[in-house]
Each structure stands twice: as structure tokens, then as C-alpha cells.
Amino acid sequence: MNLIHFLNKMLQICNQITQELFMSEVNTIESTLQENRLFEPSKGFVSNSPMNADALASLYQKAEEDYEGFWGDLARKEIAWVKPFTKTLDESNAPKFTWFEDGELNVSYNCIDRHLVSSQHKTAIIFEGERGDTRYITYGELAEEVNKFANALRAQGVGKGDRVVIYMPMIPEAVFAMQACARIGAIHSVVFGGFSAEALGDRIEDTQAKVVVTADGGYRAGRIVKLKENVDKALANRCDSVKKVIVLNRTDNDVIWQEGRDIWWHEAVANMPTECKPMVMKAEDPLFILYTSGSTGKPKGIQHSSAGYLLGSIMTMKWVFDVRPEHDIYWCTADVGWITGHSYVAYGPLAVGATMLMYEGAPTVPDAGRFWKIIEDHKVTTFYTAPTAIRALMKSGDDYPNRYDLSSLRLLGTVGEPINPEAWMWYHNVIGYENCPIVDTWWQTETGMNMIAPIPSVTPTKPGSCTRPLPGIMAAIVDEEGHEITQPNQGGYLVIKKPWPAMLRTVWGDDARYKETYFSLFGNDMYIAGDNARRDEDGYIWIMGRVDDVLNVSGHRLGTMEIESALVAHPKVAEAAIVGRPHDIKGESVMAFVVPKGNRPVQGDDTQLIQELRDWVADQIGPIAKPDVIRFSDNLPKTRSGKIMRRLLRQIAKGEAINQDTSTLENEDIIKQLQGKA
Ligand code: WT7
């Protein structure tokens, strides 16, 4: 594209108003999203990248012509197998798919041991604590730490297939613990440190974990998060499966000790050998379970495989992050409690032998310049974060980033929710010095790997679009009948038409729920992502929000029903409905409409109950699920058949005019109550 053309496009956009990203009813909406700016990869980036347009085109062609051959060749090339596989994909038991099934490997061997010959002294992890403590861990040291902890887990009775729940701060030991599980074939389930004791207990129960690995505390936003205390609460009167709790001393805060059950990490590893033979695992053996919210019921334990999952992280580290292990410092800010922290902290960067950075704390400690200072101090080349963080830091002003030298950066990434063009432009200009491609990566806990994202040396980007599906990812947008939508800019269901190696294998212990959630709508060969999306004239994909009752708060997935169940479990609540409300930093925030038992507190008199309910939700689920706004009403608006009128509630939450028939309501007054006007 020549310069004039480009400038024209820029001019065009000046006339456009901000893009609107909305939760819409699927299919019928013709989107008003308009974003025509196109950013070509910078010249310097292109000339240094091993990937060019021709190489990419042949990848797509190969995937199109010989799908199994495409993934099979990559798996043979990129994974160190103990025993090679003979069959790539088995679809005979669809929608339960298996990949590389008769192959054998060990994931931790692939992430650590295979780099030791050439990179034993290379830094694997750069760690920075919130209070400024730093650590540099080489691949050689990583091997020793992981092996010692793997031996310690074994000594505590953990064997192949056993579950280990990890509830840790963002510190290297969290990665050691995950890798140690992989080494001995135990299945880890990391629970985000921001989840409450109650939520932790639910996950421990569901996995029937034998061991919980935690820390006395972690530093976050200037405070100590008391993780061990939450574990004690979670285990009180339930979770009988748990035999041992291994506790890392991170903060030296006081903890209550249960003799016989609790054991300090440093004592557990004290006499352990620094070698631990990796357990030979089958390709399909589960590597981990990670819980995520859906529109119904309790959070689902998403079960991932060993080989297919590993391949997904490796390929996307190369394709999307263009990783050059020789000189990159790769920093993904996600917590290991989320899938991003699995694929792009604990596994991907190590599997390709890169140097990665981990930061323990909040982006605003001691001030909003912390991320930028870390980038300068450690010469970070690749930075991957969430739109909510970008928006929050943008709001703090340009002074913070301008204080630091960010010229080491060569690639920026975003994940978790659609990024608004304003935040994209700021990221591009102020952080990337107009010189770093931005990879907007669409994927999910279930997909295991980036699915729709630019190839930074090839794909021109548009602010707000995750661009095109990666090679070998057969994404499509379909209508209610499952027919592909060919017209541009028509919204529809985002689906994946073929199984891919890193996909979830099932919902832990619940195949029926797996089939029902992901394959019931369009049959066994179409995975339903749960997102609404459209493709523009150039074939670029734009994610338009969830089609189900799932909220995306600061890039975190929250089921409305989960929060509703938490609320109605409160003795003063009769009924509750949760909807999302647009929020300029979080993307969406939680809004609750509550019918209290007994008399409805009038406005002004309701602050105490609001506080009580907010704290209650934080206790039941975690602070991220706390409603920002709670409104009380005598009733919830329902249709004649008794369904809560959620669209109406969403309109109220957005402060929009109500264009729905409310004649079924017994009491028209409740609209005013819901609007906070009565
Ligand atoms: C949901 C998945 C995958 C890691 C983080 C979230 C939304 C994710 C994007 C993006 C627009 C996105 C989708 C998706 N989402 N990435 N780049 N653009 N939306 O994982 O908790 O499993 O949530 O996050 O709605 O379905 P998750």
C-alpha cells in the first residue's frame, strides 16, 4: 500500500466516531463497526523474521490440502518424542478427538531438558517481585528446581494421574510446581490466587486433588494476599481427598499450621535429588485441568492433553510471537491462574527455549510506570497483555511510559477481549513507538492456543480486529442453522470446523457436558466458541462479544448464573439477575438486580446491604465477581412464561431507552426501581 493510500485511510478514519462493541443478538445484526485503518508490518520487523508471505501461503495451502499431514509434520518436527506416533488424528469417537495417540513424550522434558545441552547457562526466567526483588533462573537451575519439587511431590505420595491443585502467587515456584507435575505425570489444576476460599474448595472437590501447593502469601498491590489462610478455609469440613498441603514461604506472614497435613516447601525439597527421570506419558494423557465459567452451572474443568497442547503453544510462540530464543525477552503479564499464563508463561516460552519474564504484582505499584520500568530494566522485546491493562495505563497518562526507554520492544500483543481502537492506537504509538506490530490474539481456555491472530511479519493489522485464523485453524462464522455466512459484516456464531491439536479433550469428569456445551448446536464436527463475530470485506474477523450469558470483566470470564447463585445463597436475597454494564476500563462490569426478602430498602438506605452483598460475592467467588452496582426491586421483570427479561435489564444497565414491550409486567413501577429512580 502506498503512502497516499495510507494517508487517505487515515483521513477517512478521522471522520469516524468511536467504534461500538456491543453484545448483540446473534445473526440479525449488521454491524456498525467501521475501522479501516491498516497497519503494515514495519520494514525492520519483516526483514528479520523467518516468516514471509510465501512461507505463510504454503502453510495455509498445506493445511488445506492435507490437514493431518500438516499437523503431523509439525508435531514430528517440533516435539521431542520418546516414541513417535503413527496416527495423527482419530475422529472415530467424535466429538472426542485424539491426536498423536500412540506417541509418547514428557512435556517437562520438552520444556527443560532438551535445552540443557546448548542452553544450560541461559536465563529461562527473569523474576521481579512487587517489592523489587529480582531473580535470574537459568535453564540448568530450572531443571534442578523442577526435579527437586517433582521428587518432593512423589515423596508426598503423588503419582501419575493424581491431581495437584496449585494456588500460588505469580512467582517462579508456581511454574516449578506446574512443570514438576508434568514431569511425574500428575495433573495440575491451577486456581487463580484471586479466587476465594469457597471457589478454591469447589475446584479441589471437583478434581479430588491429593495435594494442594500454596504459599503463606503473595505480594499484590502493596498488600499480602493470604493464600494459606484461604486454603485452610477451603479445606475446613470438606475436600477429604487432600492429604498434604505444601506451603512456600514467600512473605513470612503468620500461618496456622496443621501438623501432619502441612509441610513447608523448603523442607519438602530439602533432601531431594536434583535429578528426576521424566515419566513417559501418552500423548493424550491429561496435562492439566483449568476451570472456566460458562453460561450454566458451576465452572467447568477444562481438560487439556499433553502432546497436542504442547504443539499449540510451540507453534503460536513461533507464528504469532515470532519468537527468537537467541535474543528475545518475552513477557506475558497473565497470571498462571488463567490459560494465558499456562500457554504463554508456564509452557510456551520454555518449550521454545526462550527467556521469559515473570512479575509478581500489580501494574500500579509503586505507580503506573511499573510495567514500563520493567521493560526498560530488562530490555523486554515482546510484551503481551490485556486491553483492560492497556486502558487503565493509558488513563494514567503518557508521562509514565515517556519516562522510560521502551525501544527494546519489537512486538506487542493483546488478549482477552476486543481492544477498542483508541487503546490500540495508544499501544501502537506510545508503547510501540509506531514500530511494533500488534498481535490481537483471539482464543479461549478451551482452545489452548492462539487461534485467530496476525502473523506479525506478514499480516497488516486493523485496530480492533484479531485478523485471520492461524494456519490449520478452520474458523468460520455461521448462522443459526450452521450455514457459513458469506456476506461480509454479518454477525454470526464463531465456530471451528475441524478439531485442532490443542483443543480441550473434555470437561473433567463430564463428557456429557463437554458434548452439550460445545457440540450440541451444529453437530459433532463444529466446535462452538460462544462468541459472536463477523468478517469484513477483507476477510478480517471482528469479535463482537459473547452469545451466551457470560461476562467478560477485565478479560476474565464470569458466568452470570454463577454470580446469581452466589447472591441467592445469601439469607437476605430472594432473587437476583446479573447483567454486564459497559465500563471504560474493565470492558464490562457486573451489575446486579436483586429482589430482597422482606422489605425493599429504599435508595440511600441501601448502602449497608449493598456492601454486605458485595462482600458476600467476593467470599463466594472472588473479588473479580463483585457487582459494581446493585439495585433493589420488588420483582424482576419476567415474560409471561416466567423468563427473566435479560435484554431489558441489559438496556437498563446501559442506560438505554427501553424499546421492549413491558405490558406483561404486573407492576410497571419496577422499571423505575430497576433504573434506580424509585
Ligand atoms: C473469551 C475467552 C484466551 C485467553 C484469555 C481469555 C474473549 C479472548 C479475545 C480477543 C476479542 C477475546 C472471547 C472468548 N476473547 N480473546 N483477542 N478479542 N475477544 O480466555 O477466559 O477462556 O475467555 O474471551 O469472548 O470467548 P477465556
XYZ file of C-alpha atoms and ligand atoms in Angstrom:
705
model
C 0.000 0.000 0.000
C 1.492 3.331 -0.948
C 1.762 6.313 1.302
C -1.039 8.343 -0.280
C -3.438 5.463 0.024
C -2.405 5.041 3.599
C -2.847 8.724 4.424
C -6.239 8.657 2.771
C -7.262 5.838 5.013
C -6.022 7.802 7.989
C -8.099 10.774 6.908
C -11.131 8.627 6.433
C -10.906 7.438 9.947
C -10.646 10.919 11.356
C -14.230 11.332 10.325
C -15.374 8.292 12.118
C -16.576 8.168 15.616
C -15.533 5.635 18.167
C -16.220 2.098 17.427
C -19.030 0.418 19.190
C -18.565 -3.047 20.544
C -21.774 -4.456 21.711
C -23.348 -7.585 22.997
C -25.908 -8.345 20.381
C -28.411 -10.953 19.500
C -26.712 -13.199 17.018
C -27.115 -13.194 13.330
C -29.531 -10.435 12.572
C -27.294 -7.560 13.385
C -25.453 -5.762 10.685
C -22.571 -4.333 12.480
C -21.842 -0.680 12.690
C -18.207 -1.374 13.432
C -16.138 0.533 10.958
C -12.416 0.587 11.177
C -10.441 0.955 8.005
C -7.001 1.859 9.196
C -4.477 -0.681 8.075
C -1.013 -1.036 9.549
C 1.602 -2.867 7.527
C 4.315 -4.706 9.450
C 7.314 -2.427 9.857
C 10.161 -2.977 7.401
C 12.705 -3.798 10.057
C 10.427 -6.410 11.512
C 9.756 -8.074 8.186
C 13.380 -8.330 7.127
C 14.375 -10.037 10.357
C 11.579 -12.547 10.511
C 11.877 -16.123 9.336
C 8.237 -15.950 8.217
C 7.257 -14.241 4.983
C 4.158 -14.147 2.816
C 5.239 -17.077 0.644
C 6.102 -19.294 3.583
C 2.783 -18.467 5.185
C 0.847 -19.106 1.989
C 2.377 -22.537 1.700
C 1.439 -23.302 5.301
C -2.191 -22.433 4.554
C -2.087 -24.435 1.379
C -0.645 -27.470 3.096
C -3.262 -27.254 5.869
C -5.996 -27.002 3.249
C -4.781 -29.903 1.128
C -3.578 -32.282 3.788
C -4.854 -31.299 7.201
C -3.500 -34.276 9.091
C -0.206 -34.168 7.260
C 0.125 -30.506 8.144
C -0.218 -31.034 11.891
C 1.545 -34.396 11.827
C 4.664 -32.921 10.209
C 4.771 -30.105 12.728
C 4.357 -32.496 15.635
C 7.200 -34.675 14.396
C 9.454 -31.690 13.911
C 8.688 -29.611 16.997
C 8.232 -32.162 19.774
C 10.896 -34.424 21.237
C 9.126 -37.782 21.348
C 10.077 -40.768 23.413
C 8.116 -42.882 20.999
C 6.907 -41.421 17.703
C 3.215 -41.553 16.869
C 1.843 -43.401 13.884
C -1.653 -41.946 13.690
C -2.166 -38.189 13.673
C -5.887 -37.659 14.277
C -8.611 -40.038 15.320
C -12.127 -38.771 14.717
C -13.926 -42.067 15.133
C -15.239 -41.121 18.547
C -16.277 -37.553 17.652
C -16.633 -35.093 19.270
C -13.993 -36.724 21.429
C -10.906 -36.368 19.299
C -7.431 -37.716 19.859
C -4.162 -36.509 18.383
C -0.877 -38.409 18.035
C -2.432 -41.021 20.277
C 0.188 -43.746 20.264
C 3.042 -41.269 20.651
C 4.873 -40.947 23.953
C 6.626 -37.937 25.435
C 7.134 -35.858 28.520
C 6.125 -32.212 28.414
C 8.611 -31.023 31.044
C 11.410 -32.775 29.166
C 10.362 -30.758 26.128
C 10.316 -27.514 28.102
C 13.552 -28.018 30.026
C 15.862 -30.967 29.397
C 16.095 -30.647 25.678
C 17.573 -27.158 26.036
C 20.196 -28.160 28.547
C 22.881 -29.210 26.083
C 23.077 -25.828 24.412
C 21.431 -23.514 26.930
C 22.180 -24.734 30.404
C 23.503 -21.329 31.435
C 20.950 -19.313 29.555
C 18.347 -17.452 31.614
C 14.994 -19.186 31.458
C 13.105 -16.961 33.902
C 13.689 -13.390 34.953
C 11.599 -12.743 38.022
C 10.665 -9.447 39.525
C 8.744 -9.301 42.787
C 6.354 -6.493 43.554
C 8.758 -5.150 46.173
C 11.618 -5.057 43.701
C 13.417 -8.332 44.435
C 14.774 -9.934 41.271
C 15.916 -13.411 40.384
C 17.523 -14.848 37.279
C 16.973 -18.551 36.835
C 18.952 -20.417 34.186
C 17.672 -23.473 32.365
C 20.128 -25.516 34.426
C 18.730 -24.127 37.670
C 15.180 -24.520 36.435
C 15.889 -28.195 35.802
C 17.171 -28.627 39.354
C 14.267 -26.801 40.961
C 11.668 -28.668 38.953
C 13.329 -32.015 39.572
C 13.623 -31.434 43.297
C 9.999 -30.450 43.553
C 8.926 -33.363 41.354
C 10.759 -35.689 43.726
C 9.136 -33.955 46.683
C 5.674 -34.459 45.200
C 6.464 -38.134 44.701
C 7.666 -38.378 48.274
C 4.301 -36.995 49.361
C 2.566 -39.782 47.523
C 1.704 -38.073 44.242
C 1.821 -40.343 41.221
C 0.825 -40.427 37.593
C -2.732 -39.237 37.021
C -3.126 -37.789 40.531
C -4.419 -34.238 40.753
C -2.493 -31.411 42.357
C -4.146 -28.056 42.961
C -1.770 -25.097 42.742
C -2.858 -21.869 44.473
C 0.162 -19.615 44.260
C 1.324 -16.064 43.667
C 2.948 -15.150 40.343
C 6.386 -16.378 41.322
C 8.749 -18.885 39.695
C 7.740 -21.608 42.149
C 4.297 -21.645 40.530
C 5.970 -22.611 37.257
C 8.268 -25.093 39.035
C 5.197 -26.753 40.531
C 3.387 -26.959 37.200
C 6.427 -28.338 35.412
C 7.066 -30.766 38.280
C 3.562 -32.160 37.883
C 4.136 -32.558 34.167
C 7.388 -34.330 34.929
C 5.808 -37.048 37.061
C 2.561 -37.236 35.114
C 0.407 -35.626 37.787
C -2.437 -33.443 36.523
C -2.270 -29.898 37.837
C -5.145 -27.546 38.317
C -4.023 -24.011 38.964
C -6.528 -21.858 40.800
C -6.092 -18.100 40.413
C -4.915 -16.548 43.694
C -7.750 -14.017 43.460
C -10.400 -16.689 43.858
C -11.974 -17.069 47.265
C -11.655 -19.998 49.667
C -15.125 -21.107 48.622
C -14.256 -21.157 44.909
C -10.953 -22.889 45.680
C -12.783 -25.540 47.697
C -15.195 -26.207 44.824
C -12.298 -26.788 42.459
C -10.429 -29.022 44.902
C -13.571 -31.099 45.385
C -14.201 -31.417 41.682
C -10.635 -32.542 40.930
C -10.361 -34.707 44.071
C -6.822 -33.409 44.440
C -4.391 -35.251 46.701
C -2.091 -32.324 47.289
C -2.502 -28.548 47.360
C 0.546 -26.392 46.674
C 0.334 -22.865 48.021
C 2.316 -20.069 49.673
C 1.927 -18.346 53.006
C 1.116 -15.254 50.971
C 1.887 -13.237 47.885
C 2.531 -9.541 47.373
C -0.165 -7.784 45.442
C -0.986 -4.084 45.275
C 1.057 -3.352 48.384
C -0.681 -5.983 50.482
C -0.152 -9.608 51.336
C -2.704 -11.962 49.817
C -3.188 -14.647 52.439
C -3.247 -17.727 50.318
C -2.591 -20.294 53.045
C -5.440 -18.902 55.112
C -7.777 -19.403 52.149
C -6.551 -22.958 51.716
C -7.298 -23.653 55.395
C -10.805 -22.275 54.955
C -11.335 -24.216 51.749
C -10.327 -27.476 53.390
C -12.323 -26.997 56.577
C -15.021 -29.676 56.745
C -14.586 -30.818 53.174
C -12.085 -31.794 50.481
C -11.203 -35.098 52.145
C -9.139 -36.083 49.138
C -6.388 -33.667 50.205
C -3.643 -35.425 52.147
C -0.900 -32.792 52.067
C -0.582 -29.049 51.720
C 2.836 -27.843 50.595
C 3.443 -24.232 51.616
C 6.076 -21.954 50.153
C 7.399 -19.274 52.447
C 7.103 -16.131 50.379
C 6.041 -13.391 52.771
C 6.816 -14.672 56.261
C 3.322 -13.846 57.453
C 1.860 -15.892 60.254
C 0.064 -19.021 59.241
C -1.886 -21.607 61.172
C -0.221 -24.961 60.857
C -1.952 -28.295 60.709
C 0.573 -30.911 61.776
C 0.623 -33.974 59.598
C -1.063 -32.214 56.725
C 1.006 -29.088 56.141
C 4.608 -29.135 55.037
C 6.917 -26.279 54.094
C 8.154 -26.274 50.521
C 11.770 -25.794 51.617
C 11.522 -28.771 53.933
C 9.810 -30.903 51.327
C 12.633 -30.338 48.838
C 15.495 -30.232 51.362
C 16.960 -33.663 50.754
C 15.610 -34.279 47.323
C 17.905 -35.228 44.445
C 18.274 -32.700 41.633
C 17.537 -35.362 39.065
C 14.147 -36.830 38.369
C 13.573 -39.085 35.427
C 10.665 -37.745 33.403
C 7.675 -40.054 33.384
C 6.902 -41.360 29.927
C 3.414 -40.138 29.107
C 0.980 -40.924 26.334
C 0.196 -38.042 24.003
C -3.390 -37.944 25.214
C -2.670 -38.166 28.945
C -4.151 -35.082 30.608
C -1.600 -32.364 31.324
C -3.878 -30.114 33.319
C -7.383 -29.079 34.256
C -8.293 -25.410 34.313
C -11.668 -24.132 35.443
C -13.615 -21.587 33.469
C -17.122 -20.187 33.600
C -19.944 -20.963 31.271
C -23.492 -19.774 30.984
C -24.878 -22.525 33.165
C -23.935 -24.352 36.301
C -20.643 -24.474 38.112
C -17.356 -23.655 36.421
C -16.180 -26.363 34.058
C -12.868 -28.160 34.445
C -11.362 -27.799 31.004
C -9.113 -30.794 30.431
C -6.079 -30.432 28.188
C -3.840 -33.066 26.665
C -0.067 -33.421 26.706
C 1.218 -33.505 23.119
C -1.481 -31.580 21.277
C -1.473 -28.816 23.843
C 2.321 -28.577 23.773
C 2.311 -28.348 19.992
C -0.209 -25.491 20.101
C 1.947 -23.432 22.449
C 5.083 -24.061 20.439
C 3.569 -23.188 17.068
C 1.972 -19.990 18.307
C 5.170 -18.880 20.064
C 6.721 -19.085 16.609
C 3.906 -17.933 14.341
C 2.291 -15.234 16.454
C 5.101 -14.114 18.742
C 7.799 -14.615 16.114
C 9.988 -15.775 18.961
C 13.770 -15.641 18.544
C 15.036 -17.534 21.553
C 18.579 -16.202 20.979
C 17.764 -12.646 21.912
C 14.129 -12.248 22.922
C 12.992 -11.320 26.393
C 9.405 -12.442 26.336
C 6.924 -11.065 28.836
C 3.338 -12.173 29.114
C 1.720 -10.419 32.059
C -1.013 -13.008 32.618
C -1.290 -14.829 35.911
C -0.644 -18.569 35.802
C -4.193 -18.952 37.112
C -5.528 -18.291 33.604
C -4.989 -20.160 30.344
C -2.789 -17.344 29.032
C -0.457 -17.941 31.968
C -0.366 -21.631 31.081
C 0.341 -21.423 27.355
C 2.428 -18.233 27.367
C 4.136 -18.297 30.764
C 4.477 -21.826 32.106
C 4.798 -23.811 28.869
C 5.195 -21.962 25.539
C 8.229 -19.757 26.235
C 10.110 -22.630 27.871
C 9.171 -25.128 25.185
C 10.906 -22.944 22.597
C 13.888 -22.254 24.867
C 13.251 -18.535 25.278
C 13.920 -16.199 28.182
C 10.727 -15.078 29.829
C 9.879 -12.580 32.476
C 7.503 -13.014 35.397
C 6.233 -10.167 37.515
C 4.524 -10.859 40.792
C 2.474 -7.783 41.445
C 0.110 -5.094 40.286
C 0.850 -2.765 37.352
C 0.359 0.282 39.544
C 2.894 -0.413 42.290
C 4.600 1.859 43.158
C 2.998 3.800 40.286
C 1.518 3.342 36.818
C 5.018 3.263 35.341
C 5.875 -0.161 36.741
C 5.361 -2.141 33.531
C 7.357 0.397 31.530
C 10.149 0.392 34.065
C 10.330 -3.397 33.917
C 10.511 -3.239 30.117
C 13.372 -0.759 30.296
C 15.243 -2.548 33.088
C 15.104 -5.973 31.488
C 15.124 -4.956 27.816
C 11.865 -6.743 27.132
C 11.364 -7.396 23.409
C 7.920 -8.963 23.385
C 5.104 -7.763 25.580
C 1.723 -9.478 25.818
C -1.063 -8.072 27.971
C -4.805 -7.439 28.148
C -6.834 -4.492 26.810
C -8.061 -3.718 30.317
C -4.466 -3.140 31.462
C -3.742 -1.025 28.402
C -6.835 1.108 29.013
C -6.027 1.570 32.685
C -2.413 2.555 31.966
C -3.482 4.809 29.122
C -5.736 6.615 31.549
C -2.778 7.298 33.831
C -1.281 9.449 31.103
C 1.680 9.382 28.739
C 4.109 10.716 31.302
C 4.649 7.296 32.777
C 5.687 5.487 29.605
C 7.560 8.569 28.411
C 9.839 8.359 31.418
C 11.263 5.053 30.231
C 13.143 3.772 27.238
C 10.867 1.246 25.564
C 12.947 0.873 22.428
C 13.823 -2.744 23.207
C 10.236 -3.692 22.340
C 9.702 -5.210 18.925
C 6.329 -6.915 19.253
C 3.193 -6.189 21.262
C 0.277 -8.481 21.949
C -3.199 -8.292 23.389
C -5.685 -10.896 24.579
C -8.863 -11.479 26.492
C -11.433 -9.186 24.970
C -11.848 -6.929 21.980
C -9.488 -3.971 22.115
C -11.042 -0.621 21.343
C -9.225 1.286 18.578
C -8.360 4.135 20.909
C -6.438 1.833 23.229
C -4.907 0.060 20.219
C -3.613 3.359 18.822
C -2.161 4.355 22.165
C -0.424 0.996 22.486
C 0.896 1.396 18.962
C 2.081 4.989 19.303
C 3.102 5.470 22.906
C 4.355 1.992 23.798
C 5.377 0.597 20.413
C 6.849 3.839 19.036
C 4.795 3.125 15.867
C 7.267 0.418 15.138
C 5.950 -2.756 16.735
C 3.339 -4.970 15.149
C 0.414 -5.602 17.497
C -0.891 -9.144 17.621
C -4.505 -9.189 18.784
C -4.964 -12.836 19.694
C -8.387 -14.413 19.919
C -8.604 -17.695 21.771
C -10.113 -19.312 24.848
C -9.364 -21.534 27.807
C -10.821 -24.333 25.696
C -8.746 -23.722 22.580
C -5.418 -23.993 24.447
C -3.619 -21.846 21.894
C -3.997 -18.600 19.954
C -6.491 -19.316 17.173
C -7.157 -16.101 15.290
C -4.259 -13.678 15.207
C -1.973 -11.852 12.819
C 1.349 -13.254 11.652
C 3.307 -10.152 12.640
C 5.755 -10.131 9.741
C 3.043 -10.652 7.150
C -0.468 -9.637 8.196
C -1.367 -5.934 8.043
C -3.346 -5.153 11.184
C -6.532 -3.190 11.819
C -7.137 -1.753 15.282
C -9.747 -3.929 16.957
C -9.595 -6.957 14.675
C -7.826 -10.209 15.520
C -7.425 -10.589 11.725
C -7.326 -14.155 10.353
C -7.344 -17.719 11.627
C -3.885 -19.242 12.013
C -2.763 -21.963 9.608
C -4.548 -25.210 10.396
C -7.350 -23.469 12.287
C -10.596 -23.800 10.381
C -12.583 -20.953 11.905
C -15.867 -19.886 10.351
C -18.881 -17.728 11.070
C -22.242 -19.444 10.716
C -25.910 -18.604 11.034
C -28.477 -20.245 13.309
C -28.652 -23.263 11.010
C -24.912 -23.707 10.951
C -24.544 -22.425 7.383
C -21.481 -20.384 6.719
C -22.175 -16.689 6.330
C -20.548 -15.483 3.161
C -21.780 -11.906 3.160
C -19.312 -9.508 4.748
C -20.104 -7.835 8.046
C -22.950 -10.135 9.003
C -22.725 -11.244 12.600
C -22.972 -14.931 13.459
C -21.651 -17.729 15.614
C -17.917 -18.182 15.635
C -17.161 -21.882 15.163
C -14.148 -24.090 14.434
C -14.944 -26.615 11.741
C -12.181 -29.102 12.382
C -10.578 -30.410 15.567
C -7.133 -28.929 16.271
C -4.347 -30.429 18.378
C -4.520 -28.056 21.373
C -8.289 -28.234 21.827
C -9.808 -29.274 25.124
C -10.382 -33.013 25.397
C -13.387 -32.911 27.674
C -14.872 -31.301 30.746
C -13.213 -33.046 33.671
C -15.383 -35.973 34.652
C -18.290 -34.846 32.497
C -18.220 -35.899 28.840
C -21.921 -35.155 28.529
C -21.382 -31.544 29.474
C -18.487 -31.323 27.012
C -20.703 -32.527 24.184
C -23.655 -30.433 25.243
C -21.687 -27.199 25.644
C -19.507 -27.288 22.568
C -21.093 -29.610 20.037
C -24.831 -29.758 20.573
C -25.846 -26.918 18.286
C -24.315 -27.881 14.951
C -23.168 -31.456 15.417
C -20.012 -33.283 16.276
C -17.636 -31.568 13.955
C -18.331 -27.951 14.706
C -16.909 -26.526 17.887
C -18.991 -23.587 19.102
C -16.847 -20.899 20.654
C -19.702 -18.994 22.282
C -18.677 -15.749 20.612
C -20.467 -13.627 18.103
C -18.250 -12.427 15.270
C -18.246 -11.041 11.754
C -15.835 -10.990 8.859
C -15.251 -7.754 6.954
C -14.701 -7.245 3.212
C -11.035 -8.153 3.600
C -11.807 -11.376 5.436
C -10.745 -9.903 8.771
C -12.541 -11.240 11.821
C -14.068 -8.936 14.403
C -15.198 -10.409 17.716
C -18.469 -8.843 18.822
C -18.951 -10.369 22.262
C -20.386 -13.496 23.798
C -23.591 -15.070 22.566
C -24.303 -16.542 25.975
C -24.744 -15.246 29.497
C -21.067 -14.907 30.092
C -19.494 -11.611 31.095
C -16.010 -10.508 30.238
C -14.792 -8.376 33.118
C -11.222 -7.162 32.649
C -10.641 -10.088 30.329
C -11.920 -12.573 32.901
C -14.797 -14.797 32.132
C -17.646 -14.799 34.623
C -20.882 -16.724 34.323
C -23.907 -14.606 35.210
C -25.593 -17.643 36.691
C -22.654 -18.323 38.966
C -22.925 -14.856 40.483
C -26.717 -15.146 40.666
C -26.435 -18.427 42.554
C -23.955 -16.827 44.928
C -26.362 -13.954 45.590
C -29.463 -16.052 46.155
C -27.493 -18.122 48.637
C -27.428 -15.025 50.842
C -30.139 -15.143 53.534
C -31.480 -11.704 52.618
C -31.834 -12.333 48.897
C -34.924 -13.790 47.244
C -33.954 -13.424 43.618
C -31.128 -11.949 41.582
C -30.233 -11.247 37.974
C -26.802 -10.289 36.722
C -26.013 -8.425 33.535
C -22.959 -6.732 32.092
C -22.652 -2.975 32.052
C -20.161 -1.222 29.770
C -17.124 0.008 31.677
C -14.365 2.118 30.214
C -11.508 0.205 31.825
C -12.874 -3.230 32.633
C -14.704 -3.523 29.323
C -17.677 -4.845 31.187
C -18.608 -4.625 34.830
C -21.010 -6.678 36.899
C -24.423 -5.193 37.601
C -26.885 -6.928 39.907
C -30.639 -6.566 40.161
C -31.743 -8.012 43.453
C -35.121 -8.779 44.960
C -34.561 -8.772 48.705
C -36.503 -10.904 51.145
C -38.875 -8.741 53.128
C -38.952 -5.042 52.596
C -37.032 -3.418 49.814
C -34.559 -0.877 51.159
C -35.168 2.489 49.563
C -32.389 4.332 47.826
C -29.999 5.907 50.244
C -30.863 3.362 52.910
C -29.437 0.500 50.962
C -25.701 1.121 51.275
C -25.237 -1.351 54.088
C -26.977 -4.191 52.296
C -25.089 -3.368 49.102
C -21.800 -3.625 50.964
C -22.875 -6.872 52.580
C -23.814 -8.422 49.254
C -20.643 -7.257 47.541
C -18.521 -8.790 50.289
C -20.604 -11.930 50.105
C -19.937 -12.357 46.391
C -16.227 -11.749 46.992
C -16.333 -14.530 49.600
C -18.279 -16.917 47.435
C -16.347 -16.426 44.209
C -13.653 -13.784 44.448
C -13.261 -10.015 44.320
C -13.387 -10.008 40.497
C -17.029 -11.096 40.611
C -18.202 -8.320 42.952
C -21.067 -6.348 41.427
C -20.103 -2.719 40.797
C -23.734 -1.687 41.008
C -26.587 -3.338 42.892
C -30.186 -2.211 42.511
C -33.097 -3.490 44.543
C -36.578 -4.000 43.201
C -39.802 -5.623 44.362
C -39.717 -8.027 41.440
C -37.649 -8.930 38.437
C -39.154 -8.276 35.007
C -40.365 -11.563 33.537
C -42.053 -12.701 30.365
C -45.430 -14.452 30.514
C -43.625 -17.757 30.579
C -41.648 -16.616 33.596
C -38.269 -15.950 31.995
C -36.266 -13.019 33.260
C -36.234 -10.313 30.599
C -32.481 -10.048 30.362
C -32.429 -7.879 27.281
C -34.483 -5.330 29.160
C -32.095 -5.493 32.085
C -29.154 -5.056 29.739
C -30.789 -1.970 28.268
C -31.308 -0.586 31.738
C -27.720 -1.383 32.653
C -26.504 0.547 29.630
C -28.854 3.400 30.423
C -30.525 2.961 27.045
C -34.091 3.795 26.181
C -36.396 0.832 26.708
C -37.870 -0.372 23.452
C -39.469 -3.523 24.692
C -42.986 -4.492 25.475
C -43.291 -4.275 29.222
C -47.024 -4.816 29.331
C -46.578 -8.247 30.858
C -45.151 -6.682 33.977
C -47.541 -6.800 36.890
C -46.095 -3.652 38.259
C -44.832 -1.008 35.851
C -43.223 0.711 38.780
C -40.460 -1.838 38.960
C -38.898 -0.420 35.800
C -38.303 2.764 37.757
C -36.895 0.744 40.630
C -34.553 -1.107 38.278
C -33.453 2.207 36.819
C -32.669 3.418 40.303
C -35.334 6.074 40.107
C -37.724 4.792 42.734
C -13.235 -15.373 25.722
C -12.385 -16.486 26.264
C -7.764 -16.719 25.855
C -7.202 -16.081 26.991
C -7.997 -15.098 27.751
C -9.444 -15.347 27.914
C -12.843 -13.313 24.707
C -10.405 -13.590 24.160
C -10.129 -12.080 22.622
C -9.717 -11.155 21.618
C -11.926 -10.420 21.488
C -11.478 -12.071 23.002
C -13.818 -14.101 23.879
C -13.527 -15.532 24.257
N -11.614 -13.017 23.974
N -9.503 -13.017 23.356
N -8.445 -11.074 21.193
N -10.651 -10.355 21.079
N -12.379 -11.239 22.434
O -9.777 -16.706 27.989
O -11.370 -16.747 29.903
O -11.367 -18.577 28.191
O -12.227 -16.289 27.641
O -12.540 -14.135 25.835
O -15.119 -13.749 24.234
O -14.611 -16.405 24.059
P -11.201 -17.142 28.485
